[in-house]
Structures are given as structure tokens and as C-alpha cells.
């Protein structure tokens, strides 16, 4: 079998085109331009790249985007004061704090400061709690990108055996909850899981969210499975990136598979834009 590609780049492009129309409508009918404020503390090179990509993507969709760059030595109070001002600013509809913040800061406490109606990144304690309750307005963007990609390709989750490898707050846990919400039977694996190849081999839908290049071997994959690779790993000494799944071998067994790059990554940014437009529509 040669897996069909779940094309995140093409799907994200289509979503962004739809968002451009919604933004235009909001502007012309309600006089509201969706606005996202991104806070970057420090100069971590990957974070600098990601925040610039987000700003460019917002602007290409007709939205306003502010990139608020704060020095690495900023205090907890200074970062929270910036967030509080954005919470009170009615022209701002979405706020996101770029992860990770410098280690002297308490990230969870910072995220808890973001007003829930502006938490378009969906990872504050309140948003995550609402996800558990099934009442969240906003979901963490990578998990939302994953379930949206499945929906766009008409892949059924109901009653399917889903295995998520990874249990981070931004990815593994929320994607597992999102799949559970969509009636999959979900298993979450992590670094202490026993017999990982056997557990992975049960998956009708596999989500790899580990951060280790090609850690999941193609031979572990069940024939016909849907493989979602959220991993994004630099290959030392080269300019290319690989996922957490051994792509070529997995594509021989899977029914569908996401490429890296061009799979989950572009969907993540599209979801950030989408949730900001949704927040602006609610405000309007
Ligand atoms: P993370 O916080 O480091 O979490 C990694 C998870 O993998 C942990 O739960 C860890 O288990 C688990 N793990 C580590 N080694 C394992 C092993 N040998 N067997 C089974 N599980 C193992 O990483 P993250 O932030 O979730 O990111 C994961 C990957 O997704 C990274 O490559 C990251 O770059 C990528 N990512 C992509 C996007 C995107 O937009 N495409 C967005 C976010 C992240 P323990 O909990 O037991 O330590």
C-alpha cells in the first residue's frame, strides 16, 4: 500500500482563503478588523521565526497583527502587565504568548492572565479545563489543526482506536481530548509506556507528538492506519526537517499520512488565524 498524503499546506491555504472572505465581511459589515497580539519574550531563534510567520500570515488574511517583543530578562509582573493591557483593549481580539518563555518565568501563571475570550491559543488553565468539560471555545492550535485536517479529508474518528504518543500540555493531552470528544477510543503513550510498538500497532489513527526524529518505525504501523506526524525535528548538519515517524516506511503501510514539512505545521498557523477571526466575530 502507498499512503495518500494529507496535504496540510493545501488545506491551510484553502482555510486561509475562506478566512480572508470572513475578515472582509467583518470589516465591511461591522467595521471590525480582527487583531492578534503576539508576545515574544526573549530572542529564541525558532520563536523569532514562528512569530514572524504568524504576523505575515495574519496580514496576508487582512487582519492586524502586533508582535510585542520583550527582553529576555523581563519580569513576571512586566509580562503580565502587558497582557492585562491587551485584555482591556477592545481592538485586540486574540492574545498569544509564544512558547517557551525564559525559564525564570512561570509560564502557566502568565497564560492564566490571558482573558479566556481572547485565548486564541487555547492553552490557559481555564481553556484546558473547558476542553475537559467539552465547552471550550478555543482549542490549542496544533490539536485543532490535526482534527480539522481529519475532518477536511472526511476521516471518521467515531469508534476508531486512536493512539497519541506524547502528553504535553500544548499537543499530546489536548489532541487526545479532542479525539475523545469526537468519539474515538483514545490511548495516550509517553516515555514510560511499555511495549510502545504493540500499542502503536493497534492504532487506526496515530498521532506522533514526541520530538524525536523518525522515532516511530514504519514496521509498527497497522496496515491502512491514518498517521498524523506532528513532530518537527531539525536534522543535524542539514537544512531539512523530519517528523517523529519514519515516513517512507510508514507510507508503505498507512492509508493516509501527513508529510513533514507540509502536514501539521501549516494547519497550526491557519487555526490561530481562524480562532482570532472567530473571537472577532463573537466580539462584533
Ligand atoms: P514535549 O513537550 O517535549 O513532549 C514530548 C512528549 O513525548 C512527552 O510527553 C514525552 O513523554 C514523550 N516522549 C519522549 N520520549 C518518548 C519515548 N521514548 N517514548 C514515548 N514517548 C516519549 O514536546 P511537544 O511540545 O509536545 O512537541 C512534540 C513535537 O511536536 C516536537 O517535534 C515539536 O517540534 C512538534 N510540534 C509541532 C508543532 C507544529 O505546529 N507542527 C507545534 C508544537 C509542537 P514524557 O511526558 O513521559 O516525558
XYZ file of C-alpha atoms and ligand atoms in Angstrom:
332
model
C 0.000 0.000 0.000
C 1.156 3.549 -0.684
C -0.497 6.029 1.675
C -2.472 9.017 0.456
C -0.956 12.315 1.560
C -2.869 14.522 3.998
C -1.818 17.804 2.465
C -1.729 20.355 5.297
C -0.308 23.107 3.093
C -3.142 22.908 0.544
C -5.812 22.550 3.234
C -4.416 25.510 5.194
C -4.331 27.602 2.025
C -7.997 26.864 1.389
C -8.881 27.722 5.017
C -6.944 30.986 4.795
C -8.777 31.940 1.603
C -12.106 31.368 3.405
C -10.853 33.431 6.363
C -9.896 36.311 4.064
C -13.541 36.476 2.965
C -14.778 36.388 6.579
C -12.333 39.169 7.538
C -13.525 41.278 4.601
C -17.144 40.761 5.657
C -16.396 41.746 9.276
C -14.678 44.910 8.110
C -17.375 45.978 5.672
C -20.434 44.969 7.714
C -19.314 45.635 11.296
C -16.299 47.907 10.927
C -14.200 45.401 12.905
C -10.745 44.231 11.807
C -9.637 41.042 13.612
C -6.459 41.745 15.559
C -3.968 39.317 17.085
C -1.276 40.390 19.557
C 1.648 38.007 19.921
C 4.040 38.434 22.834
C 7.597 37.207 22.376
C 9.818 37.245 25.450
C 13.496 36.853 24.565
C 15.174 36.036 21.266
C 14.965 32.242 20.898
C 15.684 31.860 17.139
C 12.890 29.339 16.422
C 10.384 31.514 18.324
C 11.509 34.618 16.397
C 10.869 32.743 13.107
C 7.479 31.379 14.261
C 6.230 34.773 15.491
C 7.237 36.482 12.227
C 5.460 33.754 10.236
C 2.321 34.316 12.318
C 2.430 38.082 11.755
C 2.888 37.645 7.992
C 0.048 35.116 7.806
C -2.306 37.441 9.731
C -1.538 40.355 7.462
C -1.979 38.256 4.303
C -5.507 37.461 5.550
C -6.338 41.160 6.038
C -6.031 41.039 9.830
C -3.978 43.296 12.092
C -1.099 41.653 13.926
C 1.125 43.128 16.627
C 4.367 41.471 17.579
C 5.289 42.648 21.057
C 8.949 41.839 21.642
C 10.056 41.905 25.276
C 13.606 41.466 26.601
C 14.582 38.011 27.901
C 15.116 39.461 31.382
C 11.526 40.784 31.645
C 9.898 40.060 34.983
C 6.722 38.077 35.600
C 4.975 41.320 36.529
C 6.069 43.121 33.377
C 4.803 40.350 31.083
C 1.512 40.113 32.990
C 1.055 43.913 32.824
C 1.368 43.797 29.020
C -1.249 41.012 28.890
C -3.620 42.917 31.205
C -3.440 45.981 28.941
C -4.246 43.792 25.908
C -7.146 42.193 27.832
C -8.592 45.689 28.375
C -8.031 46.826 24.778
C -11.255 46.214 22.859
C -9.480 46.488 19.483
C -7.488 43.302 20.321
C -9.396 40.032 19.774
C -6.668 37.437 20.233
C -3.613 37.237 22.509
C -0.902 34.621 22.366
C 2.300 34.238 24.337
C 4.969 32.469 22.291
C 6.112 29.221 23.947
C 8.602 28.736 25.555
C 9.117 31.773 27.779
C 12.533 32.159 29.509
C 12.958 29.672 32.348
C 12.853 32.259 35.182
C 9.206 32.973 34.275
C 6.163 30.959 35.388
C 4.518 30.179 32.034
C 1.287 28.742 33.444
C 0.753 31.824 35.608
C 1.410 34.075 32.593
C -1.048 32.127 30.431
C -3.669 32.294 33.178
C -3.599 36.102 32.818
C -4.920 35.954 29.233
C -8.668 36.679 29.157
C -10.417 33.430 28.181
C -12.388 35.123 25.384
C -9.062 36.222 23.820
C -7.154 32.968 24.471
C -6.989 32.013 20.786
C -4.070 29.676 21.510
C -6.338 27.723 23.871
C -3.729 26.719 26.435
C -4.609 28.654 29.563
C -5.762 26.581 32.538
C -9.326 27.833 32.018
C -9.394 26.925 28.297
C -7.902 23.494 29.006
C -10.411 22.952 31.815
C -13.220 23.829 29.428
C -11.793 21.354 26.917
C -12.149 18.639 29.568
C -15.736 19.794 30.159
C -16.415 19.832 26.420
C -17.278 23.560 26.485
C -14.086 25.165 25.125
C -14.414 27.998 22.606
C -10.757 27.753 21.679
C -8.523 24.719 21.386
C -4.745 24.627 21.335
C -3.884 25.340 17.668
C -1.876 22.230 16.719
C -4.502 19.795 18.092
C -7.244 21.796 16.372
C -5.218 21.703 13.147
C -4.976 17.915 13.436
C -8.697 17.279 13.969
C -9.580 19.827 11.268
C -7.297 18.053 8.787
C -9.026 14.744 9.596
C -12.426 16.397 9.078
C -11.430 18.021 5.782
C -10.381 14.614 4.422
C -13.593 13.027 5.667
C -11.741 10.662 8.017
C -14.103 9.138 10.566
C -12.941 9.230 14.199
C -16.079 7.749 15.812
C -15.376 4.334 17.291
C -11.810 4.316 15.947
C -8.812 3.279 18.018
C -6.649 6.415 18.338
C -3.153 6.325 19.829
C -1.397 9.567 20.773
C 2.310 9.342 21.536
C 3.221 12.343 23.720
C 1.395 14.002 26.614
C 2.458 17.656 26.511
C 0.028 20.391 27.532
C 0.110 22.022 24.081
C -0.160 18.887 21.981
C -0.475 15.350 23.316
C -3.086 15.904 26.030
C -5.376 18.312 24.132
C -5.292 16.277 20.907
C -6.210 13.167 22.912
C -9.158 15.046 24.467
C -10.210 16.426 21.061
C -10.236 12.888 19.620
C -12.157 11.631 22.655
C -14.698 14.431 22.102
C -15.033 13.104 18.536
C -15.825 9.625 19.913
C -12.513 7.862 19.274
C -11.238 5.324 21.799
C -8.022 7.012 22.883
C -4.767 5.710 24.342
C -2.076 8.189 25.411
C 1.547 6.985 25.400
C 4.639 8.614 26.889
C 8.237 7.884 27.800
C 7.283 5.242 30.406
C 4.851 3.344 28.169
C 5.678 -0.360 27.929
C 5.688 -2.153 24.561
C 5.190 1.016 22.535
C 5.405 -0.758 19.135
C 2.489 -3.027 20.154
C 0.351 -0.094 21.320
C 1.148 1.922 18.172
C 0.262 -1.178 16.114
C -3.328 -1.050 17.442
C -3.928 2.465 16.122
C -6.459 3.187 13.391
C -5.408 6.803 13.918
C -1.898 7.522 15.185
C -0.731 10.941 16.357
C 3.017 11.249 16.909
C 3.914 14.198 19.175
C 7.277 13.278 20.638
C 10.037 15.492 19.235
C 12.445 12.658 18.284
C 13.401 12.247 14.614
C 11.844 9.172 12.969
C 11.352 7.540 16.364
C 8.223 5.639 15.271
C 9.193 2.935 12.823
C 7.195 2.172 9.711
C 7.012 -1.504 10.679
C 4.994 -0.595 13.830
C 2.140 0.931 11.812
C -1.091 -1.021 11.272
C -1.963 -1.573 7.596
C -4.289 1.196 6.442
C -3.842 3.410 9.541
C -4.096 7.196 9.447
C -0.727 8.601 10.538
C -0.522 12.192 11.785
C 3.044 13.283 12.407
C 3.194 16.469 14.492
C 6.937 16.161 15.082
C 9.246 18.754 13.639
C 12.908 17.939 14.091
C 15.993 19.542 12.593
C 18.420 17.059 11.042
C 21.915 17.923 12.298
C 24.206 19.346 9.649
C 21.452 19.675 7.015
C 18.792 22.246 6.228
C 15.926 19.768 6.247
C 13.454 18.696 8.894
C 11.914 15.322 9.639
C 8.962 14.201 11.693
C 8.670 11.708 14.535
C 7.668 8.937 12.122
C 9.904 7.077 9.676
C 7.986 8.493 6.716
C 8.973 6.303 3.737
C 8.475 3.005 5.557
C 5.268 4.197 7.265
C 3.831 5.370 3.923
C 4.149 1.778 2.648
C 1.700 0.581 5.322
C -0.520 3.566 6.190
C -3.747 4.539 4.418
C -3.134 8.255 4.957
C -0.088 10.120 6.216
C 0.964 13.733 6.842
C 4.278 14.846 5.338
C 6.862 16.864 7.296
C 7.024 19.671 6.376
C 3.656 20.477 4.791
C 1.389 18.499 7.118
C 0.506 19.623 10.634
C 2.691 22.786 10.687
C 0.723 24.930 8.190
C -2.547 23.835 9.819
C -1.361 25.196 13.185
C -0.963 28.742 11.864
C -4.255 28.541 9.943
C -6.012 27.596 13.210
C -4.500 30.557 15.063
C -5.917 32.855 12.387
C -9.229 31.017 12.381
C -9.664 31.288 16.158
C -8.764 35.001 16.068
C -11.408 35.602 13.387
C -13.883 33.602 15.497
C -13.043 35.770 18.557
C -13.523 38.952 16.493
C -16.849 37.682 15.119
C -18.038 36.975 18.680
C -16.965 40.465 19.744
C -18.673 42.080 16.739
P 7.366 17.819 24.584
O 6.695 18.795 25.480
O 8.843 17.627 24.674
O 6.662 16.397 24.811
C 7.151 15.248 24.217
C 6.346 14.067 24.673
O 6.928 12.904 24.059
C 6.381 13.842 26.180
O 5.084 13.609 26.670
C 7.265 12.637 26.350
O 6.883 11.763 27.411
C 7.057 11.905 25.044
N 8.198 11.033 24.770
C 9.514 11.369 24.826
N 10.267 10.281 24.587
C 9.428 9.249 24.406
C 9.596 7.877 24.157
N 10.808 7.336 24.063
N 8.505 7.108 24.026
C 7.269 7.629 24.123
N 7.037 8.946 24.377
C 8.098 9.738 24.513
O 7.070 18.129 23.050
P 5.845 18.893 22.337
O 5.941 20.341 22.624
O 4.576 18.182 22.610
O 6.257 18.671 20.806
C 6.357 17.384 20.233
C 6.824 17.520 18.791
O 5.831 18.261 18.074
C 8.117 18.301 18.600
O 8.822 17.768 17.485
C 7.653 19.708 18.260
O 8.598 20.421 17.453
C 6.427 19.395 17.451
N 5.435 20.482 17.433
C 4.969 20.837 16.209
C 4.031 21.841 16.123
C 3.534 22.222 14.787
O 2.892 23.243 14.636
N 3.779 21.418 13.767
C 3.569 22.510 17.266
C 4.045 22.093 18.506
C 4.985 21.075 18.571
P 7.023 12.172 28.985
O 5.861 13.068 29.235
O 6.940 10.888 29.679
O 8.342 12.882 29.114
